[in-house]
Each structure stands twice: as C-alpha cells, then as structure tokens.
Coordinates of C-alpha atoms in Angstrom, one line a residue:
M1 CA -109.6 163.3 -35.7
Q2 CA -106.7 163.9 -38.0
S3 CA -105.9 167.1 -39.9
C4 CA -106.2 167.0 -43.6
D5 CA -103.0 167.4 -45.8
K6 CA -102.1 166.7 -49.5
S7 CA -101.6 162.9 -48.8
D8 CA -105.1 162.5 -47.5
V9 CA -106.5 163.0 -50.8
F10 CA -104.3 160.4 -52.5
G11 CA -102.0 162.3 -53.6
L12 CA -103.9 165.3 -54.9
E13 CA -102.7 168.6 -54.3
I14 CA -105.1 171.3 -52.7
H15 CA -104.6 174.8 -53.7
L16 CA -106.9 177.3 -52.0
K17 CA -107.2 180.0 -54.3
Q18 CA -110.1 182.0 -52.6
P19 CA -109.3 183.3 -49.2
E20 CA -112.6 182.9 -47.8
C21 CA -112.3 179.2 -47.9
Q22 CA -110.9 177.1 -44.9
V23 CA -110.2 173.4 -44.5
F24 CA -111.6 171.5 -41.6
P25 CA -110.3 168.3 -40.2
C26 CA -110.9 164.6 -41.8
G27 CA -113.6 162.5 -40.7
V28 CA -114.5 159.0 -41.5
I29 CA -118.2 158.3 -43.0
K30 CA -119.0 154.3 -43.1
S31 CA -115.1 153.9 -42.8
I32 CA -114.3 155.9 -46.0
P33 CA -111.9 158.8 -45.3
R34 CA -113.1 162.2 -46.8
C35 CA -111.9 165.5 -46.5
F36 CA -113.8 168.7 -47.1
I37 CA -113.8 172.5 -47.6
R38 CA -116.5 174.8 -46.6
P39 CA -116.8 178.5 -47.4
F40 CA -117.1 181.1 -44.5
E41 CA -120.9 181.9 -44.0
K42 CA -121.1 185.4 -45.8
P43 CA -124.1 187.3 -46.6
G44 CA -125.2 185.8 -50.2
L45 CA -123.9 182.4 -49.5
Q46 CA -125.8 179.3 -48.5
P47 CA -124.3 176.9 -45.9
S48 CA -125.2 173.9 -48.1
N49 CA -122.6 175.0 -50.7
V50 CA -119.9 172.2 -49.7
L51 CA -117.2 171.2 -51.6
F52 CA -116.2 167.6 -51.1
I53 CA -113.0 166.0 -51.9
H54 CA -113.7 162.4 -52.0
F55 CA -111.1 159.8 -53.2
G56 CA -109.5 162.5 -54.9
V57 CA -112.5 163.9 -57.0
L58 CA -113.7 167.4 -56.4
L59 CA -117.7 167.8 -56.2
M60 CA -119.6 170.9 -55.5
K61 CA -123.0 170.1 -53.8
K62 CA -125.9 171.8 -55.1
S63 CA -123.8 174.0 -57.5
L64 CA -125.4 174.9 -60.8
I65 CA -121.7 174.9 -62.5
A66 CA -120.6 171.6 -61.2
L67 CA -124.0 169.8 -62.1
A68 CA -123.7 171.1 -65.6
V69 CA -120.0 170.1 -65.8
L70 CA -120.8 166.8 -64.4
A71 CA -123.7 166.4 -66.7
A72 CA -121.7 167.1 -69.8
S73 CA -118.8 164.7 -68.6
G74 CA -121.3 161.9 -67.5
A75 CA -123.0 162.2 -71.2
S76 CA -119.4 162.0 -72.9
M77 CA -118.8 159.0 -70.6
A78 CA -122.0 157.2 -71.3
Q79 CA -121.5 157.7 -75.1
S80 CA -118.0 156.4 -75.7
S81 CA -115.4 154.1 -74.1
V82 CA -111.9 152.9 -74.7
T83 CA -110.3 149.7 -73.3
L84 CA -106.5 148.6 -73.1
Y85 CA -106.5 144.8 -73.2
G86 CA -104.3 141.9 -73.8
V87 CA -102.8 138.4 -73.2
A88 CA -99.5 137.3 -72.1
D89 CA -98.8 133.8 -72.8
V90 CA -95.5 131.9 -72.2
W91 CA -94.5 128.0 -71.9
F92 CA -91.3 126.3 -71.1
G93 CA -90.4 123.1 -72.7
S94 CA -88.8 120.7 -75.1
V95 CA -89.2 120.4 -79.2
K96 CA -87.9 117.8 -81.1
S97 CA -88.0 117.5 -84.8
E98 CA -86.5 115.0 -87.2
V99 CA -85.8 114.7 -90.8
G100 CA -86.9 118.4 -91.6
P101 CA -85.0 121.5 -90.5
A102 CA -84.7 122.2 -86.9
K103 CA -88.0 123.7 -85.5
T104 CA -88.3 125.8 -82.5
D105 CA -91.6 127.5 -83.4
P106 CA -94.5 124.9 -82.8
A107 CA -96.8 127.2 -85.1
T108 CA -94.7 126.3 -88.0
N109 CA -96.4 123.4 -90.0
F110 CA -93.2 120.8 -89.9
F111 CA -94.2 119.5 -93.5
D112 CA -92.9 122.6 -94.9
K113 CA -89.4 121.5 -95.6
S114 CA -86.7 123.9 -96.2
G115 CA -83.7 122.1 -95.0
L116 CA -81.8 118.8 -95.3
A117 CA -83.4 115.4 -94.8
G118 CA -82.0 113.5 -92.1
S119 CA -81.3 116.3 -89.6
S120 CA -82.6 115.6 -85.8
L121 CA -82.5 118.0 -83.1
R122 CA -83.9 118.5 -79.5
Q123 CA -84.6 122.1 -78.2
T124 CA -85.0 123.3 -74.8
V125 CA -87.1 126.5 -75.4
L126 CA -88.9 129.3 -73.5
D127 CA -91.4 130.4 -76.0
S128 CA -94.2 132.7 -76.3
G129 CA -97.9 131.9 -77.2
G130 CA -98.7 128.4 -76.2
V131 CA -102.5 128.6 -76.1
N132 CA -103.1 132.3 -77.4
T133 CA -100.7 134.4 -79.1
S134 CA -99.4 137.3 -76.7
R135 CA -101.0 140.7 -77.7
W136 CA -102.1 144.1 -76.5
G137 CA -104.6 146.3 -77.9
L138 CA -106.9 149.1 -77.6
K139 CA -110.8 149.0 -78.4
G140 CA -113.4 151.5 -78.0
S141 CA -116.9 152.2 -79.1
E142 CA -119.0 155.6 -79.3
D143 CA -122.7 155.4 -79.0
L144 CA -124.3 157.3 -81.8
G145 CA -127.9 157.0 -80.7
G146 CA -130.7 154.6 -81.8
G147 CA -128.9 151.4 -81.1
L148 CA -126.1 152.5 -83.5
K149 CA -122.2 152.3 -82.2
A150 CA -119.1 153.4 -84.0
N151 CA -116.2 150.9 -83.1
F152 CA -112.5 150.9 -83.4
L153 CA -109.6 148.2 -82.7
L154 CA -106.0 148.3 -82.8
E155 CA -104.0 145.0 -81.8
Q156 CA -100.4 144.1 -82.0
G157 CA -98.9 140.4 -81.2
F158 CA -95.6 140.2 -79.4
E159 CA -93.2 137.5 -78.0
V160 CA -93.2 137.3 -74.2
D161 CA -89.7 135.5 -74.3
T162 CA -87.9 138.2 -76.3
G163 CA -90.0 141.3 -76.3
K164 CA -90.2 141.6 -80.3
A165 CA -93.2 142.7 -81.9
K166 CA -94.8 140.3 -84.5
G167 CA -95.3 141.4 -87.9
E168 CA -92.5 143.1 -89.5
N169 CA -93.1 146.8 -90.5
Q170 CA -96.7 146.8 -88.9
A171 CA -97.6 148.9 -85.9
F172 CA -100.7 146.4 -85.6
A173 CA -100.1 143.4 -87.3
R174 CA -103.0 141.3 -85.9
Q175 CA -105.9 143.7 -86.3
S176 CA -106.7 147.6 -87.0
Y177 CA -110.2 148.3 -88.1
V178 CA -113.0 150.9 -87.7
G179 CA -116.7 150.1 -88.3
F180 CA -120.2 150.3 -87.1
S181 CA -122.7 147.8 -85.1
G182 CA -126.2 147.7 -84.2
G183 CA -129.4 145.7 -84.7
F184 CA -128.3 144.8 -88.1
G185 CA -124.9 143.2 -86.9
E186 CA -121.5 144.4 -87.5
V187 CA -119.3 146.0 -90.1
K188 CA -115.4 146.1 -90.2
L189 CA -113.1 147.9 -92.3
G190 CA -109.3 147.5 -92.4
K191 CA -107.3 144.5 -91.4
V192 CA -109.3 141.9 -89.4
W193 CA -109.5 138.0 -89.2
T194 CA -111.6 136.4 -92.2
A195 CA -114.6 134.7 -91.7
Y196 CA -113.2 131.3 -92.3
D197 CA -110.6 132.0 -89.5
D198 CA -113.6 132.9 -87.1
V199 CA -114.5 129.1 -87.0
S200 CA -111.3 127.4 -88.3
G201 CA -110.5 126.2 -84.6
A202 CA -113.8 126.4 -82.9
S203 CA -114.1 122.6 -82.4
N204 CA -110.4 121.8 -82.3
A205 CA -109.4 120.1 -78.9
V206 CA -106.6 120.6 -76.6
F207 CA -107.3 124.1 -76.5
D208 CA -106.8 124.9 -80.2
S209 CA -103.1 125.2 -78.9
A210 CA -99.5 124.3 -79.9
L211 CA -100.2 121.1 -78.4
S212 CA -103.2 120.4 -80.8
P213 CA -102.1 118.2 -83.6
M214 CA -104.5 119.5 -85.9
N215 CA -102.5 122.6 -86.0
H216 CA -99.5 120.8 -87.0
V217 CA -100.7 118.3 -89.6
F218 CA -103.7 120.0 -91.3
R219 CA -103.1 121.5 -94.8
S220 CA -106.5 123.4 -94.2
T221 CA -104.9 125.6 -91.3
D222 CA -102.4 127.1 -93.6
Y223 CA -104.6 129.9 -94.9
K224 CA -104.5 133.7 -95.0
S225 CA -106.0 134.4 -91.8
N226 CA -105.9 138.4 -91.8
P227 CA -104.8 139.5 -95.2
G228 CA -105.8 143.0 -94.8
S229 CA -107.7 145.6 -96.7
T230 CA -110.7 143.5 -95.7
I231 CA -114.5 144.4 -95.7
Y232 CA -116.1 142.4 -93.2
Y233 CA -119.8 141.7 -92.2
V234 CA -121.4 139.6 -89.4
T235 CA -125.0 139.0 -88.8
P236 CA -126.8 139.2 -85.4
T237 CA -127.8 135.9 -83.9
F238 CA -131.1 134.4 -85.1
S239 CA -132.4 131.5 -83.0
G240 CA -128.9 130.2 -82.5
F241 CA -127.7 131.0 -86.2
S242 CA -125.1 133.5 -87.2
G243 CA -123.2 134.0 -90.3
A244 CA -120.3 136.2 -91.6
I245 CA -118.9 137.2 -94.8
S246 CA -115.6 139.0 -95.8
Y247 CA -113.7 140.3 -98.9
S248 CA -110.1 141.1 -98.9
L249 CA -108.6 143.3 -101.7
G250 CA -105.2 142.1 -102.9
E251 CA -104.5 145.7 -104.2
D252 CA -101.7 144.1 -106.3
K253 CA -103.0 144.8 -110.0
T254 CA -100.4 145.0 -112.8
A255 CA -100.6 146.1 -116.3
A256 CA -100.4 142.3 -117.2
T257 CA -102.5 140.7 -114.3
S258 CA -105.7 141.2 -112.3
A259 CA -105.7 142.0 -108.6
T260 CA -105.8 139.0 -106.3
S261 CA -108.5 138.7 -103.5
T262 CA -109.7 136.6 -100.7
T263 CA -113.3 135.7 -100.3
S264 CA -114.4 134.1 -96.9
L265 CA -117.6 133.1 -95.5
N266 CA -119.0 131.1 -92.3
L267 CA -122.2 129.9 -90.8
S268 CA -122.6 129.0 -87.3
Y269 CA -125.0 127.5 -84.9
G270 CA -125.2 127.0 -81.2
A271 CA -127.9 126.1 -79.0
G272 CA -127.9 124.0 -75.6
P273 CA -125.2 121.4 -75.9
V274 CA -124.9 121.6 -79.8
A275 CA -122.5 123.8 -81.7
V276 CA -121.8 123.5 -85.6
Q277 CA -119.6 125.6 -87.8
L278 CA -119.0 125.8 -91.4
G279 CA -116.4 127.9 -93.3
Y280 CA -115.3 128.5 -96.8
Q281 CA -112.3 130.5 -98.2
V282 CA -111.1 131.1 -101.7
E283 CA -107.7 132.5 -102.4
S284 CA -107.5 133.7 -105.8
N285 CA -104.1 133.6 -107.8
K286 CA -103.8 135.5 -111.1
T287 CA -100.6 133.8 -111.8
L288 CA -100.4 132.1 -115.2
G289 CA -100.7 128.3 -114.6
K290 CA -101.7 128.8 -110.8
A291 CA -105.0 127.7 -109.3
D292 CA -107.1 129.4 -107.0
Q293 CA -106.7 127.8 -103.3
K294 CA -110.1 126.9 -101.8
F295 CA -110.2 126.0 -98.0
T296 CA -113.2 124.2 -96.4
R297 CA -113.9 123.7 -92.5
L298 CA -116.6 121.9 -90.9
G299 CA -116.6 121.5 -87.2
G300 CA -119.0 120.6 -84.4
S301 CA -119.0 119.7 -80.6
Y302 CA -121.6 118.2 -78.2
D303 CA -121.6 118.7 -74.6
F304 CA -122.6 115.4 -72.8
G305 CA -122.1 117.1 -69.5
M306 CA -119.4 114.9 -68.2
A307 CA -117.5 115.3 -71.6
V308 CA -117.5 117.4 -74.6
A309 CA -116.9 115.7 -77.6
K310 CA -115.2 117.5 -80.7
L311 CA -115.0 117.1 -84.4
T312 CA -113.3 118.7 -87.2
Y313 CA -113.1 118.0 -91.1
G314 CA -111.0 120.0 -93.5
H315 CA -110.4 120.1 -97.2
V316 CA -108.2 122.0 -99.4
S317 CA -108.3 122.2 -103.1
N318 CA -105.2 123.1 -105.0
V319 CA -102.7 123.1 -102.3
D320 CA -100.2 125.8 -102.7
N321 CA -102.0 126.9 -105.8
A322 CA -101.1 123.6 -107.8
T323 CA -104.1 122.4 -109.8
G324 CA -105.3 118.9 -108.6
D325 CA -103.4 118.8 -105.3
D326 CA -105.9 118.4 -102.7
A327 CA -105.9 117.3 -99.1
K328 CA -108.7 115.7 -96.7
E329 CA -108.4 115.7 -93.0
Y330 CA -110.0 115.1 -89.9
Q331 CA -109.6 115.6 -86.0
V332 CA -111.5 113.9 -83.2
G333 CA -111.2 115.1 -79.6
V334 CA -112.8 115.5 -76.2
D335 CA -112.7 117.8 -73.4
F336 CA -113.1 116.4 -69.8
P337 CA -114.2 119.2 -67.1
V338 CA -112.7 117.3 -64.2
S339 CA -113.7 120.4 -61.9
A340 CA -114.7 123.9 -62.2
A341 CA -111.0 124.8 -62.5
L342 CA -109.2 121.8 -64.3
T343 CA -109.8 120.7 -67.7
V344 CA -108.3 117.9 -69.6
S345 CA -108.2 117.5 -73.4
A346 CA -107.1 114.9 -76.0
S347 CA -107.0 114.8 -79.8
Y348 CA -106.1 112.8 -82.8
A349 CA -105.7 114.4 -86.3
K350 CA -105.0 113.1 -89.5
S351 CA -104.4 114.6 -93.2
D352 CA -103.9 112.8 -96.4
D353 CA -102.8 114.3 -99.8
S354 CA -104.4 113.2 -103.3
N355 CA -101.7 113.6 -105.9
T356 CA -99.0 111.1 -106.3
G357 CA -96.7 113.9 -107.1
F358 CA -97.3 115.4 -103.9
E359 CA -98.2 112.3 -101.6
Q360 CA -98.0 112.7 -98.0
T361 CA -100.1 111.3 -95.1
R362 CA -99.6 113.5 -91.8
K363 CA -101.0 112.3 -88.2
G364 CA -100.8 113.2 -84.6
Y365 CA -102.3 113.1 -81.3
G366 CA -102.0 115.5 -78.4
I367 CA -103.1 115.5 -74.7
G368 CA -103.2 118.6 -72.4
A369 CA -104.6 120.0 -69.3
S370 CA -105.4 123.5 -68.2
Y371 CA -106.1 124.7 -64.7
A372 CA -107.6 128.3 -63.8
L373 CA -105.8 130.1 -60.9
S374 CA -108.4 132.9 -61.2
K375 CA -110.8 134.5 -63.9
R376 CA -107.9 135.9 -66.0
T377 CA -105.1 133.5 -65.2
F378 CA -104.5 129.9 -65.9
V379 CA -101.6 127.5 -66.2
Y380 CA -101.6 124.5 -68.8
G381 CA -99.1 121.9 -70.1
G382 CA -99.3 118.7 -72.1
Y383 CA -97.7 116.8 -75.2
T384 CA -98.1 116.3 -78.7
A385 CA -96.5 113.9 -81.4
N386 CA -96.8 114.4 -84.8
K387 CA -95.5 112.4 -88.0
A388 CA -95.6 113.1 -91.7
N389 CA -95.0 109.9 -93.9
N390 CA -93.4 111.0 -97.2
A391 CA -93.6 109.0 -100.4
T392 CA -89.9 109.6 -101.6
V393 CA -87.8 110.7 -98.4
G394 CA -87.6 109.9 -94.8
D395 CA -90.5 110.7 -92.3
D396 CA -90.8 114.0 -90.6
K397 CA -91.5 114.1 -86.8
L398 CA -92.3 116.9 -84.6
N399 CA -92.8 116.2 -80.6
I400 CA -93.5 119.1 -78.3
L401 CA -93.6 119.0 -74.4
A402 CA -94.8 121.9 -72.9
L403 CA -95.8 124.0 -69.6
G404 CA -97.1 127.4 -69.7
V405 CA -99.3 130.1 -67.9
N406 CA -101.4 132.4 -69.9
H407 CA -102.6 135.9 -68.3
K408 CA -105.3 138.2 -69.5
F409 CA -105.2 141.9 -68.7

C-alpha cells in the first residue's frame, strides 16, 4: 500500500476544505490506481457517502448534488461537441520545368505562362501538400433534437515546410461556415467548396495529387473551388444517389455592371463496385466582351477486386472568359491494391484546345505508390512527366519526382 499525495491523482491537487474528512491510502482495483476520501462517520452521515478520485475525476457516490451536476453536464456533452483536426503533408523531391518560368509549386498549371520562353530549371525542393493540402481546423455540432443538428467548421491551410498560412489576409482560407443537417440533408452558409469541386477529383488516379497528370494538364481544374459567400445544399443518399447545389455571390455589383456569381451542382452514384460523378459549374462574368466560363466534369470508377479502373472527362467553354476558346480532356487510370497497406496507381491525361488562336495540346503521365503505416499516417512517392505542345512557341515541360509523408490528426 502506498500513501496518497498530489501526484497520485495525475497532477490534480487535493484541497480538503472540510476538517471532518481524512485521506486513506491508495489501493489497486483491477490494476487501476485510485485514491479516495471518506468522511468520518458522524450522526446524520451515511458511510456510503464516499468521494472517489479516479483518474483525476471527482465523483460523489449517492449524492443528489453530484448526480444533478453530472446529469446536467452529461446532457450538455451529449448535445454538442467540438473537434480539432488536421493534416500535415510534406514531400521532398525534384521539380524540372522547361520553356516557361521556373516552377517550384507543382499545383501551378504549367501552361500558364508568365516568363520568357526558352528557360529551363531543375529545383530540389521540400514542399507541402503532395497528396493533401496541409491544414488544421475546428468543427462541431449541437443536437437540437428531432434529428436536427447545428454545425460549424473553420479550416485554414498552411505550409509545413515554411509554416506560412495559405490565403493572404484570411484567417480561414479553406472553409468557414455554419449550417444545419438532418433527414433533409445538409445546408452550409459561408466559405465552402463548390458542388463541382466535391466531385472534380473523385475519379482521378495517383491519389488526385501533385503526381496526377490531370492536375497539371486539364483546363477544367482551373476553376473557383471555394469562392466564399456561398449557399450550399447536399441531399441525403437515396439508393446510392446523392446530389448537391451551391450558389456563390460575387458581391461586386457596381453602378455600371451587375454582380458576378458562381453556380455549381453535382450528381453522384455509388453502389457496389460502381461509382459515377457528374459536375457542372458556371462562373459568370459581367465585363463587356467577356463570356461566362462553364466547366463540366464526368468521372467514374469500377472496382474489379484486383484493380480499380478510373476514368475522367472534362470540358471547358470560354476558357479565361474568351468566347469560343474551349477545351476537351480525358484521364484514364488504375489503382492496384497490392496489399492492405500498399497501393500502386498510374494515370495518363490529355487535353486539347479548340481555337486556333489559343491552340495548345497538353498530355502527361504519372505513377505513384502509397504505403499505410497506420490508420492516420502513410508514406507516398512517384513520378510525373507533363508536356504542352504550343502552336507558335516552344513546348513546355514539367517533371516531378517526389517522396513524402502524410499524417492526419
């Protein structure tokens, strides 16, 4: 038997404010240490009135006051919850770009020129967000009764390699919303991902990552993903089917022009080995001579057991709001689950422009692997090579070799 002291209660200090109480030695019940305080037996006091300090939590057995407090706090905890969560993703590798400006950010579509043609650079980098954008967030819900819940989410991206926050002058650049959910589905109000974004990369092989050629050659990935001031609704799932719609207010109306907006919707199906996604987004532009950009995404996958085939189709009307500048594109890929922990994935993607004044053909391939170390941590690596054939200038190239780690908390 060992005597109780402050350290026996995991750092919780015990203050005996009532002189009629004394501390007894610690005992062990089922290998769990516990200390207890028992009042002196006095007239009017029941011996069963025992205060337990168990893992630093003080309970009063058979006390109406304690039961009332516990009932109130228990009801409160059952009705609401708040969770801190996040992802830390970092990778080390080599990035080589040719013709266009030197690129060290693989998330940048390399066909967006802003430098002199003819340049070439290989850069060794330690970068953030190879598979998932590094982020942290707070989310919570409150049970309002009758199956109705009030929800909130605040999420900010950051760079593991530098510690910088993503999104200039934004406390929560990824998401910030409140809303309600229930049997009717869910409504979100604030800065959220559009309905098109929900399904854009769902059937993209090589983990929809920086190693996926689709993320470098597609025009239909260059859309407004979370424009803010958004009203979003998603249905519950009915026999594998679900859908969502979002509307984002531009809030940029002037005396001479109307306000812009972003309208987005999706329809998904998933049952057994089959999954299909359809997304559509319109980004209005009220500038004279500029057209609305329209994005279409159709994706699907089929699980054969030994492999999962993935297909993606994309189309953009009026690229960069230029009337008649369109692009058509596709991606084909496959995931091979080698074991419960190891998955190998490969992909090929191609995109073609339709306007001679804007002519460019882009294509690329990628191969990668991920290995799960636990439920929350995996390592990954791979290689992607991408090329843009330009009608009037030299070709652009972007190659990435990467090895990284992803941890969720």
